[in-house]
Amino acid sequence: MRILGVSAFYHDSAAALIEDGRIVAAAQEERFSRVKHDARFPANAIDYCLAAAGVEAKDIDHVAFYDKPFVKFERLLETYTTFAPRGFQSFATALPVWLRDKLFQKSLLAQKLKHHAPNVDWRVRLLFAEHHLSHAASAFYPSPFDEAVVLTMDGVGEWATTSVAFGEGAKLVMQRELRFPHSLGLLYSAFTYYTGFKVNSGEYKLMGLAPYGEPKYASLILDHIVDLKKDGTFRLDQSYFDYCTGLRMTSEKLHRLFGGPPRAPEEQLTQRHMDIAASIQAVTEEIVLRLTRALAAETGARNLCLAGGVALNCVANGKVLRDKSFERIWIQPAAGDAGGALGAALLAYHDFNGRPRAARGESDAMEGAYLGPSYSQSDIERRLADCGARFTTLSDEETIAATARDLADGRAVGWFQGRMEFGPRALGGRSILADPRSPQMQRTLNLKVKYRESFRPFAPSVLREHVADWFDLDEDSPYMLLVAEVAKRHRLATSAEDEALFGIERLQRPRSVIPAVTHVDGSARVQTVHRETNPRYHALISAFHARTGCPVLVNTSFNVRGEPIVCKPEDAFACFMGTEIETLVIGNCHLRKEDQDQALRKDYKDRFELD
């Protein structure tokens, strides 16, 4: 049985294909269209999934959509009715879009699918799943657990904003939910907006900014905005927000509470902004910890699965892990709406069709999240030649050795290997790599390669067998979704003068022997690299370790600010020639910047809209 899952029409549209319960392929539309967070129907992603499975669209038994549009429209109407006459402008803006594109989505989806198979009556093959159930399914079914509590937290689905489900075997049952407008995801997005970052894109910037500040405003948030209960449930005072009725996230009342209007995009960041970021991060962590502690005490369950956009808050995830309320946690790597496509497909297979779930043992079913396109060596060489690239083709062993040497020499390396990752993180398939021992590398990569804010941290990729030697973590973290402290033995002593520094000034002081991946609070967003799921990346880090004594690399996504992660060899070469990346390795093709035709260099910095 083949089931195609689809998420679309809000943000991060995606497609996923499962065959007899096995995940065959999954990808976001943005990677093909080159439009960040592309919300359009994922026609390109669907074509890829079909090609990866070697099937035609007519061979698909069901297409599962990740939410229920009519229920979502009910929430829209009820919200506007409740707040009327406020919000008429927002309502007048939203209604035509709903009537044209969203309300009659069954017909729209059937029409779009006709382009893939014109003679199929797609309406009879379409299934719709509730948004939070799609999220929950994306986390539980691929997890290694036979049973688990599933906590989903995001902005809003149809009505749910936070939900609890319980999974056992092939059964997944929703138990309860918090409903719109009381939303942890929207609370965090409101402060993303207030600190001058883009909603549904800049939340991870807010999380990265938080360690530069102090949570001075946490009590202000809890005293005035969030009514937080002991079990983690909460209500938000809507007078501080404008997302129900307006075209912005926050109200004048919140602006007065925090002493000024929202920061303008690209405006200078001040210590006040950093303290606000630290404060909302602290409140978010407290809410998540109260929720997970209460669920563990109530259910007695040992395993926890997390999904929804809030599950990408890896700092909060790390605190849940260290809290030990649950023995084991597993987080869907595509925790946001893209993962809903996968969840809807799995739900259709196990729930609608009643198919059993295969035993997983200790491993999950995501295949390391390497579910996107790959390219043969001959295809890579042809594509690079068409781009005018100058490259040397090496053997497997020579490729690993030359790349490890370049990294040890301090060169920034574009690394394009195997299948593309599904989800927002580059995990060694489409990555920019560098030496973490360099004190200058963090700043260099941000300003000269990624063209983004200097405060943004980078993640370490570490060999799984060495993770406990370098970080306060001895768990699998293959999807870069857990934050842990750098181990004390690798930390550097800081002076009283260093400790007295504030804000961005703290960035200039190395805090460990791997400063390029050590955040200002001594933490790191860890990816463990496993020989079983990515042998080539494991081999590269092992070669770097043998050369330097360090089993860690800087790993950041292969793109510039505002650009989707590269998908094709041509995308990688364009990014290589438009940035200060010094080496590009695609398959066994090794390219050095100084060998290239300089006429092919381009101004890449302003090519994409800022995120």
Short mmCIF file of N, CA and C in Angstrom, two decimals, residues 375-386 391 393 569 586-589:
data_model
loop_
_atom_site.label_atom_id
_atom_site.label_comp_id
_atom_site.label_asym_id
_atom_site.label_seq_id
_atom_site.Cartn_x
_atom_site.Cartn_y
_atom_site.Cartn_z
N TYR A 375 22.20 12.16 -5.97
CA TYR A 375 22.66 12.24 -7.36
C TYR A 375 23.83 11.29 -7.57
N SER A 376 23.83 10.61 -8.68
CA SER A 376 24.93 9.69 -9.00
C SER A 376 26.19 10.49 -9.31
N GLN A 377 27.35 9.83 -9.25
CA GLN A 377 28.61 10.51 -9.52
C GLN A 377 28.66 11.05 -10.95
N SER A 378 28.19 10.26 -11.90
CA SER A 378 28.21 10.72 -13.29
C SER A 378 27.29 11.92 -13.50
N ASP A 379 26.14 11.92 -12.82
CA ASP A 379 25.21 13.04 -12.94
C ASP A 379 25.82 14.30 -12.32
N ILE A 380 26.49 14.14 -11.18
CA ILE A 380 27.15 15.29 -10.53
C ILE A 380 28.19 15.89 -11.47
N GLU A 381 29.01 15.04 -12.08
CA GLU A 381 30.06 15.54 -12.96
C GLU A 381 29.46 16.28 -14.16
N ARG A 382 28.38 15.73 -14.72
CA ARG A 382 27.73 16.40 -15.87
C ARG A 382 27.17 17.75 -15.47
N ARG A 383 26.49 17.80 -14.32
CA ARG A 383 25.88 19.05 -13.88
C ARG A 383 26.94 20.11 -13.57
N LEU A 384 28.02 19.71 -12.93
CA LEU A 384 29.08 20.66 -12.62
C LEU A 384 29.75 21.18 -13.90
N ALA A 385 29.98 20.28 -14.85
CA ALA A 385 30.57 20.71 -16.11
C ALA A 385 29.68 21.72 -16.82
N ASP A 386 28.37 21.49 -16.78
CA ASP A 386 27.43 22.43 -17.39
C ASP A 386 27.47 23.80 -16.73
N PHE A 391 36.85 20.96 -11.45
CA PHE A 391 36.89 20.04 -10.32
C PHE A 391 37.84 18.89 -10.60
N THR A 393 38.14 14.76 -9.77
CA THR A 393 37.39 13.60 -9.30
C THR A 393 38.36 12.66 -8.57
N PRO A 569 23.18 19.85 -7.24
CA PRO A 569 24.57 20.28 -7.39
C PRO A 569 24.70 21.71 -7.91
N ILE A 586 31.28 17.63 -3.72
CA ILE A 586 30.00 17.05 -4.13
C ILE A 586 30.28 15.64 -4.63
N GLY A 587 29.75 14.64 -3.92
CA GLY A 587 30.14 13.27 -4.25
C GLY A 587 31.64 13.16 -4.13
N ASN A 588 32.30 12.69 -5.19
CA ASN A 588 33.76 12.60 -5.21
C ASN A 588 34.41 13.73 -5.99
N CYS A 589 33.64 14.76 -6.30
CA CYS A 589 34.18 15.94 -6.99
C CYS A 589 34.68 16.95 -5.96
#
